[in-house]
PDB file of C-alpha atoms and ligand atoms in Angstrom:
ATOM      1  CA  UNK A 967      19.395  24.134  -8.816  1.00  0.00           C
ATOM      2  CA  UNK A 968      16.997  22.642 -11.404  1.00  0.00           C
ATOM      3  CA  UNK A 969      14.847  19.421  -9.695  1.00  0.00           C
ATOM      4  CA  UNK A 970      15.993  17.487 -13.183  1.00  0.00           C
ATOM      5  CA  UNK A 971      19.261  17.209 -10.839  1.00  0.00           C
ATOM      6  CA  UNK A 972      18.609  15.385  -8.419  1.00  0.00           C
ATOM      7  CA  UNK A 973      19.728  11.423  -8.103  1.00  0.00           C
ATOM      8  CA  UNK A 974      16.682  10.701  -6.996  1.00  0.00           C
ATOM      9  CA  UNK A 975      14.324  12.256  -9.544  1.00  0.00           C
ATOM     10  CA  UNK A 976      11.345   9.710 -10.839  1.00  0.00           C
ATOM     11  CA  UNK A 977      11.921  10.902 -14.119  1.00  0.00           C
ATOM     12  CA  UNK A 978       8.550  10.859 -15.566  1.00  0.00           C
ATOM     13  CA  UNK A 979       8.816  12.558 -18.875  1.00  0.00           C
ATOM     14  CA  UNK A 980      11.535  10.405 -19.802  1.00  0.00           C
ATOM     15  CA  UNK A 981       9.979   7.205 -18.985  1.00  0.00           C
ATOM     16  CA  UNK A 982       6.131   8.928 -20.727  1.00  0.00           C
ATOM     17  CA  UNK A 983       8.307   9.074 -24.182  1.00  0.00           C
ATOM     18  CA  UNK A 984       9.641   5.491 -23.387  1.00  0.00           C
ATOM     19  CA  UNK A 985       6.330   4.653 -23.404  1.00  0.00           C
ATOM     20  CA  UNK A 986       5.577   6.226 -26.394  1.00  0.00           C
ATOM     21  CA  UNK A 987       7.722   5.259 -28.517  1.00  0.00           C
ATOM     22  CA  UNK A 988       7.303   1.553 -27.730  1.00  0.00           C
ATOM     23  CA  UNK A 989       3.780   2.304 -28.333  1.00  0.00           C
ATOM     24  CA  UNK A 990       4.688   3.441 -31.841  1.00  0.00           C
ATOM     25  CA  UNK A 991       5.763   0.393 -32.824  1.00  0.00           C
ATOM     26  CA  UNK A 992       3.076  -1.137 -31.808  1.00  0.00           C
ATOM     27  CA  UNK A 993       0.204   0.480 -33.058  1.00  0.00           C
ATOM     28  CA  UNK A 994       2.415   0.496 -36.586  1.00  0.00           C
ATOM     29  CA  UNK A 995       1.872  -3.081 -36.383  1.00  0.00           C
ATOM     30  CA  UNK A 996      -1.271  -2.704 -35.764  1.00  0.00           C
ATOM     31  CA  UNK A 997      -2.431  -0.195 -38.457  1.00  0.00           C
ATOM     32  CA  UNK A 998      -0.521  -2.751 -40.874  1.00  0.00           C
ATOM     33  CA  UNK A 999      -3.644  -5.468 -39.780  1.00  0.00           C
ATOM     34  CA  UNK A1000      -6.466  -2.750 -38.859  1.00  0.00           C
ATOM     35  CA  UNK A1001      -7.338   0.921 -39.286  1.00  0.00           C
ATOM     36  CA  UNK A1002      -5.245   2.623 -36.812  1.00  0.00           C
ATOM     37  CA  UNK A1003      -6.954   3.319 -33.551  1.00  0.00           C
ATOM     38  CA  UNK A1004      -8.423   6.684 -33.277  1.00  0.00           C
ATOM     39  CA  UNK A1005      -9.751   8.843 -29.940  1.00  0.00           C
ATOM     40  CA  UNK A1006     -11.622  11.743 -30.081  1.00  0.00           C
ATOM     41  CA  UNK A1007     -11.582  14.388 -27.442  1.00  0.00           C
ATOM     42  CA  UNK A1008     -14.372  16.939 -26.655  1.00  0.00           C
ATOM     43  CA  UNK A1009     -13.732  19.656 -24.635  1.00  0.00           C
ATOM     44  CA  UNK A1010     -16.547  22.228 -23.738  1.00  0.00           C
ATOM     45  CA  UNK A1011     -15.776  26.151 -23.384  1.00  0.00           C
ATOM     46  CA  UNK A1012     -12.412  27.727 -23.146  1.00  0.00           C
ATOM     47  CA  UNK A1013     -10.488  26.977 -19.510  1.00  0.00           C
ATOM     48  CA  UNK A1014      -7.637  27.444 -20.138  1.00  0.00           C
ATOM     49  CA  UNK A1015      -6.452  24.490 -18.435  1.00  0.00           C
ATOM     50  CA  UNK A1016      -8.651  21.941 -20.157  1.00  0.00           C
ATOM     51  CA  UNK A1017      -7.872  23.650 -23.508  1.00  0.00           C
ATOM     52  CA  UNK A1018      -3.556  23.002 -22.326  1.00  0.00           C
ATOM     53  CA  UNK A1019      -4.505  19.739 -21.506  1.00  0.00           C
ATOM     54  CA  UNK A1020      -6.704  18.602 -24.267  1.00  0.00           C
ATOM     55  CA  UNK A1021      -3.606  19.793 -27.037  1.00  0.00           C
ATOM     56  CA  UNK A1022      -1.255  17.554 -25.095  1.00  0.00           C
ATOM     57  CA  UNK A1023      -3.718  14.406 -25.370  1.00  0.00           C
ATOM     58  CA  UNK A1024      -4.107  15.198 -29.351  1.00  0.00           C
ATOM     59  CA  UNK A1025       0.062  15.699 -30.094  1.00  0.00           C
ATOM     60  CA  UNK A1026       0.707  12.801 -28.054  1.00  0.00           C
ATOM     61  CA  UNK A1027      -2.266  10.917 -30.284  1.00  0.00           C
ATOM     62  CA  UNK A1028       0.108  11.798 -33.347  1.00  0.00           C
ATOM     63  CA  UNK A1029       3.184  11.299 -32.119  1.00  0.00           C
ATOM     64  CA  UNK A1030       1.890   7.536 -31.848  1.00  0.00           C
ATOM     65  CA  UNK A1031       0.530   6.713 -34.641  1.00  0.00           C
ATOM     66  CA  UNK A1032      -3.084   7.852 -33.160  1.00  0.00           C
ATOM     67  CA  UNK A1033      -5.356   9.197 -34.673  1.00  0.00           C
ATOM     68  CA  UNK A1034      -7.350  11.555 -32.815  1.00  0.00           C
ATOM     69  CA  UNK A1035     -10.122  14.067 -33.262  1.00  0.00           C
ATOM     70  CA  UNK A1036     -11.332  17.459 -31.393  1.00  0.00           C
ATOM     71  CA  UNK A1037     -14.380  18.172 -30.593  1.00  0.00           C
ATOM     72  CA  UNK A1038     -15.023  22.144 -29.558  1.00  0.00           C
ATOM     73  CA  UNK A1039     -18.173  22.471 -27.919  1.00  0.00           C
ATOM     74  CA  UNK A1040     -19.069  26.360 -26.396  1.00  0.00           C
ATOM     75  CA  UNK A1041     -19.501  26.652 -22.812  1.00  0.00           C
ATOM     76  CA  UNK A1042     -22.883  27.262 -22.876  1.00  0.00           C
ATOM     77  CA  UNK A1043     -24.904  24.109 -25.131  1.00  0.00           C
ATOM     78  CA  UNK A1044     -27.398  21.854 -23.636  1.00  0.00           C
ATOM     79  CA  UNK A1045     -26.309  19.391 -21.619  1.00  0.00           C
ATOM     80  CA  UNK A1046     -28.510  17.302 -23.967  1.00  0.00           C
ATOM     81  CA  UNK A1047     -26.719  18.155 -26.922  1.00  0.00           C
ATOM     82  CA  UNK A1048     -23.598  16.825 -25.444  1.00  0.00           C
ATOM     83  CA  UNK A1049     -25.390  13.880 -24.574  1.00  0.00           C
ATOM     84  CA  UNK A1050     -26.687  13.570 -27.990  1.00  0.00           C
ATOM     85  CA  UNK A1051     -23.426  13.861 -29.488  1.00  0.00           C
ATOM     86  CA  UNK A1052     -21.425  11.064 -27.291  1.00  0.00           C
ATOM     87  CA  UNK A1053     -24.682   8.788 -27.577  1.00  0.00           C
ATOM     88  CA  UNK A1054     -23.534   9.217 -32.051  1.00  0.00           C
ATOM     89  CA  UNK A1055     -20.274   8.623 -30.947  1.00  0.00           C
ATOM     90  CA  UNK A1056     -20.571   5.737 -29.021  1.00  0.00           C
ATOM     91  CA  UNK A1057     -22.897   4.226 -32.303  1.00  0.00           C
ATOM     92  CA  UNK A1058     -19.581   5.216 -34.212  1.00  0.00           C
ATOM     93  CA  UNK A1059     -18.085   2.280 -35.529  1.00  0.00           C
ATOM     94  CA  UNK A1060     -14.574   4.559 -36.914  1.00  0.00           C
ATOM     95  CA  UNK A1061     -14.057   6.102 -33.162  1.00  0.00           C
ATOM     96  CA  UNK A1062     -11.969   3.624 -30.802  1.00  0.00           C
ATOM     97  CA  UNK A1063     -12.254   5.762 -28.025  1.00  0.00           C
ATOM     98  CA  UNK A1064     -14.224   8.968 -26.541  1.00  0.00           C
ATOM     99  CA  UNK A1065     -12.860  11.182 -23.788  1.00  0.00           C
ATOM    100  CA  UNK A1066     -15.042  14.368 -22.183  1.00  0.00           C
ATOM    101  CA  UNK A1067     -12.089  16.640 -20.672  1.00  0.00           C
ATOM    102  CA  UNK A1068     -13.446  17.832 -17.342  1.00  0.00           C
ATOM    103  CA  UNK A1069     -14.385  19.768 -15.508  1.00  0.00           C
ATOM    104  CA  UNK A1070     -17.279  20.930 -17.204  1.00  0.00           C
ATOM    105  CA  UNK A1071     -19.708  24.331 -16.807  1.00  0.00           C
ATOM    106  CA  UNK A1072     -22.124  24.198 -13.980  1.00  0.00           C
ATOM    107  CA  UNK A1073     -25.478  24.072 -15.593  1.00  0.00           C
ATOM    108  CA  UNK A1074     -23.530  20.176 -16.726  1.00  0.00           C
ATOM    109  CA  UNK A1075     -23.988  17.111 -14.796  1.00  0.00           C
ATOM    110  CA  UNK A1076     -20.919  15.497 -15.014  1.00  0.00           C
ATOM    111  CA  UNK A1077     -21.305  12.120 -13.669  1.00  0.00           C
ATOM    112  CA  UNK A1078     -24.413  11.447 -16.126  1.00  0.00           C
ATOM    113  CA  UNK A1079     -22.019  12.707 -18.675  1.00  0.00           C
ATOM    114  CA  UNK A1080     -19.646   9.637 -17.971  1.00  0.00           C
ATOM    115  CA  UNK A1081     -22.203   6.772 -17.751  1.00  0.00           C
ATOM    116  CA  UNK A1082     -23.469   7.950 -21.086  1.00  0.00           C
ATOM    117  CA  UNK A1083     -19.729   7.157 -22.985  1.00  0.00           C
ATOM    118  CA  UNK A1084     -20.263   3.171 -23.611  1.00  0.00           C
ATOM    119  CA  UNK A1085     -17.843   1.507 -21.237  1.00  0.00           C
ATOM    120  CA  UNK A1086     -15.890   0.099 -24.182  1.00  0.00           C
ATOM    121  CA  UNK A1087     -14.981   3.528 -25.374  1.00  0.00           C
ATOM    122  CA  UNK A1088     -14.287   4.671 -21.611  1.00  0.00           C
ATOM    123  CA  UNK A1089     -10.782   5.540 -21.782  1.00  0.00           C
ATOM    124  CA  UNK A1090     -10.499   7.459 -18.937  1.00  0.00           C
ATOM    125  CA  UNK A1091     -12.077   4.577 -17.782  1.00  0.00           C
ATOM    126  CA  UNK A1092     -14.545   6.894 -15.465  1.00  0.00           C
ATOM    127  CA  UNK A1093     -17.408   4.787 -15.875  1.00  0.00           C
ATOM    128  CA  UNK A1094     -18.615   3.272 -13.091  1.00  0.00           C
ATOM    129  CA  UNK A1095     -18.466  -0.115 -15.305  1.00  0.00           C
ATOM    130  CA  UNK A1096     -14.516   0.284 -15.623  1.00  0.00           C
ATOM    131  CA  UNK A1097     -14.337   1.687 -11.878  1.00  0.00           C
ATOM    132  CA  UNK A1098     -15.784  -1.343 -11.032  1.00  0.00           C
ATOM    133  CA  UNK A1099     -14.013  -3.701 -12.684  1.00  0.00           C
ATOM    134  CA  UNK A1100     -11.020  -2.387 -10.850  1.00  0.00           C
ATOM    135  CA  UNK A1101     -12.641  -3.558  -7.440  1.00  0.00           C
ATOM    136  CA  UNK A1102     -12.978  -6.736  -8.151  1.00  0.00           C
ATOM    137  CA  UNK A1103      -9.697  -7.008 -10.049  1.00  0.00           C
ATOM    138  CA  UNK A1104     -10.764  -7.300 -13.226  1.00  0.00           C
ATOM    139  CA  UNK A1105      -9.532  -4.010 -14.810  1.00  0.00           C
ATOM    140  CA  UNK A1106     -10.347  -3.248 -18.671  1.00  0.00           C
ATOM    141  CA  UNK A1107      -9.645   0.778 -18.246  1.00  0.00           C
ATOM    142  CA  UNK A1108      -7.669   1.993 -15.349  1.00  0.00           C
ATOM    143  CA  UNK A1109      -7.597   5.764 -15.355  1.00  0.00           C
ATOM    144  CA  UNK A1110      -4.984   7.186 -16.617  1.00  0.00           C
ATOM    145  CA  UNK A1111      -2.969   9.083 -13.649  1.00  0.00           C
ATOM    146  CA  UNK A1112      -2.969   6.018 -10.996  1.00  0.00           C
ATOM    147  CA  UNK A1113      -2.608   3.675 -13.731  1.00  0.00           C
ATOM    148  CA  UNK A1114       0.941   6.015 -15.348  1.00  0.00           C
ATOM    149  CA  UNK A1115       1.321   6.321 -11.026  1.00  0.00           C
ATOM    150  CA  UNK A1116       1.609   2.413 -11.203  1.00  0.00           C
ATOM    151  CA  UNK A1117       4.238   2.224 -13.974  1.00  0.00           C
ATOM    152  CA  UNK A1118       6.045   4.396 -12.361  1.00  0.00           C
ATOM    153  CA  UNK A1119       6.341   2.488  -9.389  1.00  0.00           C
ATOM    154  CA  UNK A1120       7.125  -0.206 -11.474  1.00  0.00           C
ATOM    155  CA  UNK A1121       9.652   1.021 -13.612  1.00  0.00           C
ATOM    156  CA  UNK A1122      11.629   2.293 -10.547  1.00  0.00           C
ATOM    157  CA  UNK A1123      11.424  -1.118  -8.469  1.00  0.00           C
ATOM    158  CA  UNK A1124       9.749   0.524  -5.678  1.00  0.00           C
ATOM    159  CA  UNK A1125       8.300  -2.194  -3.174  1.00  0.00           C
ATOM    160  CA  UNK A1126       4.947  -2.398  -2.868  1.00  0.00           C
ATOM    161  CA  UNK A1127       4.326  -5.353  -0.745  1.00  0.00           C
ATOM    162  CA  UNK A1128       3.310  -4.566   2.961  1.00  0.00           C
ATOM    163  CA  UNK A1129       4.696  -1.431   2.556  1.00  0.00           C
ATOM    164  CA  UNK A1130       2.353   0.964   4.011  1.00  0.00           C
ATOM    165  CA  UNK A1131       1.207   3.311   0.909  1.00  0.00           C
ATOM    166  CA  UNK A1132      -0.432   6.439   2.218  1.00  0.00           C
ATOM    167  CA  UNK A1133      -2.843   8.196  -1.072  1.00  0.00           C
ATOM    168  CA  UNK A1134      -3.416  12.132  -0.056  1.00  0.00           C
ATOM    169  CA  UNK A1135      -7.374  12.979  -1.628  1.00  0.00           C
ATOM    170  CA  UNK A1136     -10.129  10.578  -2.638  1.00  0.00           C
ATOM    171  CA  UNK A1137     -11.149  11.850  -6.064  1.00  0.00           C
ATOM    172  CA  UNK A1138     -13.059   8.783  -8.138  1.00  0.00           C
ATOM    173  CA  UNK A1139      -9.814   9.857 -10.856  1.00  0.00           C
ATOM    174  CA  UNK A1140      -6.918   9.424  -8.911  1.00  0.00           C
ATOM    175  CA  UNK A1141      -6.899   8.768  -5.268  1.00  0.00           C
ATOM    176  CA  UNK A1142     -10.013   6.134  -5.407  1.00  0.00           C
ATOM    177  CA  UNK A1143      -8.795   3.781  -8.095  1.00  0.00           C
ATOM    178  CA  UNK A1144      -5.479   4.562  -6.528  1.00  0.00           C
ATOM    179  CA  UNK A1145      -6.505   2.383  -3.491  1.00  0.00           C
ATOM    180  CA  UNK A1146      -7.910  -0.310  -4.388  1.00  0.00           C
ATOM    181  CA  UNK A1147      -5.407  -1.142  -7.535  1.00  0.00           C
ATOM    182  CA  UNK A1148      -2.301  -1.011  -4.267  1.00  0.00           C
ATOM    183  CA  UNK A1149      -4.394  -3.041  -2.764  1.00  0.00           C
ATOM    184  CA  UNK A1150      -5.252  -5.543  -4.646  1.00  0.00           C
ATOM    185  CA  UNK A1151      -3.920  -9.209  -4.298  1.00  0.00           C
ATOM    186  CA  UNK A1152      -1.270  -9.035  -6.818  1.00  0.00           C
ATOM    187  CA  UNK A1153       2.244  -8.725  -7.656  1.00  0.00           C
ATOM    188  CA  UNK A1154       2.867  -4.779  -7.628  1.00  0.00           C
ATOM    189  CA  UNK A1155       0.414  -4.305  -5.349  1.00  0.00           C
ATOM    190  CA  UNK A1156      -0.282  -5.861  -2.194  1.00  0.00           C
ATOM    191  CA  UNK A1157       0.156  -2.475  -0.267  1.00  0.00           C
ATOM    192  CA  UNK A1158      -1.350  -1.348   3.001  1.00  0.00           C
ATOM    193  CA  UNK A1159      -3.374   1.356   2.220  1.00  0.00           C
ATOM    194  CA  UNK A1160      -5.004   4.123   4.291  1.00  0.00           C
ATOM    195  CA  UNK A1161      -6.778   6.920   2.396  1.00  0.00           C
ATOM    196  CA  UNK A1162      -6.788   9.824   3.617  1.00  0.00           C
ATOM    197  CA  UNK A1163      -9.314  13.518   3.109  1.00  0.00           C
ATOM    198  CA  UNK A1164     -10.347  16.827   4.062  1.00  0.00           C
ATOM    199  CA  UNK A1165     -12.237  15.290   6.741  1.00  0.00           C
ATOM    200  CA  UNK A1166      -9.089  13.193   8.131  1.00  0.00           C
ATOM    201  CA  UNK A1167      -7.543  13.967  11.556  1.00  0.00           C
ATOM    202  CA  UNK A1168      -3.509  14.175  12.290  1.00  0.00           C
ATOM    203  CA  UNK A1169      -2.676  13.981   8.596  1.00  0.00           C
ATOM    204  CA  UNK A1170       0.812  14.822   9.776  1.00  0.00           C
ATOM    205  CA  UNK A1171       1.020  12.104  11.740  1.00  0.00           C
ATOM    206  CA  UNK A1172      -0.668   9.417   9.126  1.00  0.00           C
ATOM    207  CA  UNK A1173       1.621  10.658   6.753  1.00  0.00           C
ATOM    208  CA  UNK A1174       4.794  10.402   8.670  1.00  0.00           C
ATOM    209  CA  UNK A1175       4.039   6.709   8.864  1.00  0.00           C
ATOM    210  CA  UNK A1176       3.875   6.690   4.749  1.00  0.00           C
ATOM    211  CA  UNK A1177       6.466   4.371   3.014  1.00  0.00           C
ATOM    212  CA  UNK A1178       5.309   5.332  -0.632  1.00  0.00           C
ATOM    213  CA  UNK A1179       3.336   8.916   0.169  1.00  0.00           C
ATOM    214  CA  UNK A1180       0.797   9.773  -2.515  1.00  0.00           C
ATOM    215  CA  UNK A1181      -0.389  13.445  -2.638  1.00  0.00           C
ATOM    216  CA  UNK A1182      -3.440  14.083  -4.949  1.00  0.00           C
ATOM    217  CA  UNK A1183      -5.421  17.054  -3.290  1.00  0.00           C
ATOM    218  CA  UNK A1184      -4.197  20.203  -5.391  1.00  0.00           C
ATOM    219  CA  UNK A1185      -3.205  21.957  -2.579  1.00  0.00           C
ATOM    220  CA  UNK A1186       0.146  23.671  -3.307  1.00  0.00           C
ATOM    221  CA  UNK A1187       3.253  22.518  -0.931  1.00  0.00           C
ATOM    222  CA  UNK A1188       1.001  20.677   1.893  1.00  0.00           C
ATOM    223  CA  UNK A1189       3.154  17.973   2.226  1.00  0.00           C
ATOM    224  CA  UNK A1190       6.204  19.405   3.993  1.00  0.00           C
ATOM    225  CA  UNK A1191       9.945  18.033   4.506  1.00  0.00           C
ATOM    226  CA  UNK A1192       9.201  17.669   9.013  1.00  0.00           C
ATOM    227  CA  UNK A1193       5.600  15.151   7.995  1.00  0.00           C
ATOM    228  CA  UNK A1194       7.921  12.615   5.630  1.00  0.00           C
ATOM    229  CA  UNK A1195      10.500  10.028   6.747  1.00  0.00           C
ATOM    230  CA  UNK A1196      13.729   9.428   5.555  1.00  0.00           C
ATOM    231  CA  UNK A1197      13.710   6.861   2.571  1.00  0.00           C
ATOM    232  CA  UNK A1198       9.271   7.619   1.150  1.00  0.00           C
ATOM    233  CA  UNK A1199       8.850   7.380  -1.966  1.00  0.00           C
ATOM    234  CA  UNK A1200       6.579  10.576  -3.598  1.00  0.00           C
ATOM    235  CA  UNK A1201       4.988  10.554  -6.084  1.00  0.00           C
ATOM    236  CA  UNK A1202       3.218  14.375  -6.600  1.00  0.00           C
ATOM    237  CA  UNK A1203       0.204  14.074  -8.548  1.00  0.00           C
ATOM    238  CA  UNK A1204      -0.834  18.115  -7.542  1.00  0.00           C
ATOM    239  CA  UNK A1205      -1.270  20.592 -10.360  1.00  0.00           C
ATOM    240  CA  UNK A1206      -1.659  23.264  -9.053  1.00  0.00           C
ATOM    241  CA  UNK A1207      -1.120  26.906 -11.274  1.00  0.00           C
ATOM    242  CA  UNK A1208       0.618  29.715  -8.825  1.00  0.00           C
ATOM    243  CA  UNK A1209      -0.110  33.291 -10.269  1.00  0.00           C
ATOM    244  CA  UNK A1210       3.982  34.343 -10.533  1.00  0.00           C
ATOM    245  CA  UNK A1211       4.266  38.164 -12.593  1.00  0.00           C
ATOM    246  CA  UNK A1212       7.863  36.948 -12.942  1.00  0.00           C
ATOM    247  CA  UNK A1213       6.961  33.416 -15.150  1.00  0.00           C
ATOM    248  CA  UNK A1214       5.793  34.368 -18.466  1.00  0.00           C
ATOM    249  CA  UNK A1215       3.032  32.306 -18.602  1.00  0.00           C
ATOM    250  CA  UNK A1216       1.749  34.902 -15.152  1.00  0.00           C
ATOM    251  CA  UNK A1217       2.080  31.589 -13.309  1.00  0.00           C
ATOM    252  CA  UNK A1218       3.868  28.677 -12.550  1.00  0.00           C
ATOM    253  CA  UNK A1219       3.009  24.505 -11.862  1.00  0.00           C
ATOM    254  CA  UNK A1220       3.214  23.775  -8.060  1.00  0.00           C
ATOM    255  CA  UNK A1221       2.696  20.048  -6.484  1.00  0.00           C
ATOM    256  CA  UNK A1222       0.865  19.562  -3.377  1.00  0.00           C
ATOM    257  CA  UNK A1223       4.445  18.393  -2.423  1.00  0.00           C
ATOM    258  CA  UNK A1224       6.898  21.170  -1.061  1.00  0.00           C
ATOM    259  CA  UNK A1225       9.867  19.749  -3.091  1.00  0.00           C
ATOM    260  CA  UNK A1226      12.588  21.685  -1.494  1.00  0.00           C
ATOM    261  CA  UNK A1227      12.180  20.029   1.784  1.00  0.00           C
ATOM    262  CA  UNK A1228      11.065  16.479   0.961  1.00  0.00           C
ATOM    263  CA  UNK A1229      13.569  15.548  -1.983  1.00  0.00           C
ATOM    264  CA  UNK A1230      16.653  15.447   0.476  1.00  0.00           C
ATOM    265  CA  UNK A1231      14.666  13.165   2.946  1.00  0.00           C
ATOM    266  CA  UNK A1232      12.875  11.231  -0.363  1.00  0.00           C
ATOM    267  CA  UNK A1233      14.122   7.885  -1.594  1.00  0.00           C
ATOM    268  CA  UNK A1234      12.996   8.683  -4.758  1.00  0.00           C
ATOM    269  CA  UNK A1235      10.314  11.867  -5.373  1.00  0.00           C
ATOM    270  CA  UNK A1236       8.374  12.956  -9.054  1.00  0.00           C
ATOM    271  CA  UNK A1237       9.366  16.370  -9.984  1.00  0.00           C
ATOM    272  CA  UNK A1238       5.836  18.948 -10.756  1.00  0.00           C
ATOM    273  CA  UNK A1239       6.049  19.105 -14.132  1.00  0.00           C
ATOM    274  CA  UNK A1240       7.950  16.707 -15.459  1.00  0.00           C
ATOM    275  CA  UNK A1241       6.544  13.377 -13.059  1.00  0.00           C
ATOM    276  CA  UNK A1242       2.917  12.720 -13.293  1.00  0.00           C
ATOM    277  CA  UNK A1243       1.485  14.664 -15.791  1.00  0.00           C
ATOM    278  CA  UNK A1244       3.592  13.001 -18.892  1.00  0.00           C
ATOM    279  CA  UNK A1245       2.482   9.740 -17.729  1.00  0.00           C
ATOM    280  CA  UNK A1246      -1.280  10.258 -17.540  1.00  0.00           C
ATOM    281  CA  UNK A1247      -1.534  10.980 -21.354  1.00  0.00           C
ATOM    282  CA  UNK A1248       0.995   8.053 -21.716  1.00  0.00           C
ATOM    283  CA  UNK A1249      -1.930   5.435 -20.342  1.00  0.00           C
ATOM    284  CA  UNK A1250      -4.076   7.554 -22.132  1.00  0.00           C
ATOM    285  CA  UNK A1251      -2.687   6.786 -25.546  1.00  0.00           C
ATOM    286  CA  UNK A1252      -1.946   2.755 -24.260  1.00  0.00           C
ATOM    287  CA  UNK A1253      -5.880   2.499 -23.088  1.00  0.00           C
ATOM    288  CA  UNK A1254      -6.869   3.946 -26.535  1.00  0.00           C
ATOM    289  CA  UNK A1255      -4.512   1.049 -28.120  1.00  0.00           C
ATOM    290  CA  UNK A1256      -6.373  -0.960 -25.539  1.00  0.00           C
ATOM    291  CA  UNK A1257      -9.422  -0.635 -27.062  1.00  0.00           C
ATOM    292  CA  UNK A1258      -9.356  -0.954 -30.347  1.00  0.00           C
ATOM    293  CA  UNK A1259      -7.562  -3.854 -29.650  1.00  0.00           C
ATOM    294  CA  UNK A1260     -10.915  -4.953 -28.016  1.00  0.00           C
ATOM    295  CA  UNK A1261     -12.889  -3.235 -30.610  1.00  0.00           C
ATOM    296  CA  UNK A1262     -11.520  -6.000 -33.604  1.00  0.00           C
ATOM    297  CA  UNK A1263     -12.208  -8.936 -31.246  1.00  0.00           C
ATOM    298  CA  UNK A1264      -8.515  -9.017 -28.794  1.00  0.00           C
ATOM    299  CA  UNK A1265     -10.134  -9.780 -25.384  1.00  0.00           C
ATOM    300  CA  UNK A1266     -13.093 -11.055 -23.762  1.00  0.00           C
ATOM    301  CA  UNK A1267     -16.803  -9.197 -24.572  1.00  0.00           C
ATOM    302  CA  UNK A1268     -16.859  -6.183 -23.006  1.00  0.00           C
ATOM    303  CA  UNK A1269     -20.661  -4.311 -23.523  1.00  0.00           C
TER     304      UNK A1269
HETATM  305  N1  GUN B1669      -9.506  16.345 -16.160  1.00  0.00           N
HETATM  306  C1  GUN B1669      -7.918  16.586 -15.215  1.00  0.00           C
HETATM  307  N2  GUN B1669      -7.657  15.164 -15.439  1.00  0.00           N
HETATM  308  C2  GUN B1669      -8.243  14.487 -16.590  1.00  0.00           C
HETATM  309  C3  GUN B1669      -8.479  13.319 -17.065  1.00  0.00           C
HETATM  310  O1  GUN B1669      -7.613  12.341 -16.806  1.00  0.00           O
HETATM  311  N3  GUN B1669      -9.500  13.265 -17.611  1.00  0.00           N
HETATM  312  C4  GUN B1669     -10.570  13.824 -18.357  1.00  0.00           C
HETATM  313  N4  GUN B1669     -10.980  14.215 -19.287  1.00  0.00           N
HETATM  314  N5  GUN B1669     -10.658  15.016 -17.826  1.00  0.00           N
HETATM  315  C5  GUN B1669      -9.690  15.171 -16.713  1.00  0.00           C
END
């Protein structure tokens, strides 16, 4: 049985396509008044997974009417060259959104790169200015994966208020902003959040309390059926490449959740693939339109 056949499935692929169609109309209206939004994507080196992700971002842009530009830089470029390039893109009025695909090669300081991108063009939402605005509950750009998860929970009418929400993984990209968003004092949030990480004691004990479980650690099959309660809502952010000689590509994708044992106990569950992944791309498109709107003076000041 394919994961697509289950009734309790959260279909991220379908929702993301709905969102891209909605956005296409909004962007077409926007582009009647102004030039279309433009996203510039930078990739450094030749990491195969990063190349796939970047390809998806460029493809989604053209699908919904966003102009995109892909800048490919060799893996051995000096950090300073990348920083200079970003500064020029910050000053370029024809560019609305800038995204540097991560991870970067070891000799480049990722945080320095993130902090070079103008917060007004930071469609990934990784700049400390944008992360700080989430903590103050005055969010501007929200990182695409947590934003996509909020959208899925809302579109599947998942009640979060007062619920026990367990997040596994404390990354700046997913876990930390997710914890802030779900514990915010606002509708669609108001959750009681527990953030677990590699030093957490008794993860199974904490997971067993979860009404909503979000796994974002990069450890295939970490969460198993006996760990979760009946009726749990499960969001699997894991995108682990597992060697598979039988697969065409030599690997297959696995989430952090052991789907076959968790799915029968869950009230709702995201599959991998076709779950959270496509939502991340759709939210990037949303953020890029917002960047373009804000750049044309639609919204309050942003530095
Ligand atoms: N690498 C993995 N996820 C992401 C993402 O959301 N944005 C960027 N820029 N790089 C990533």
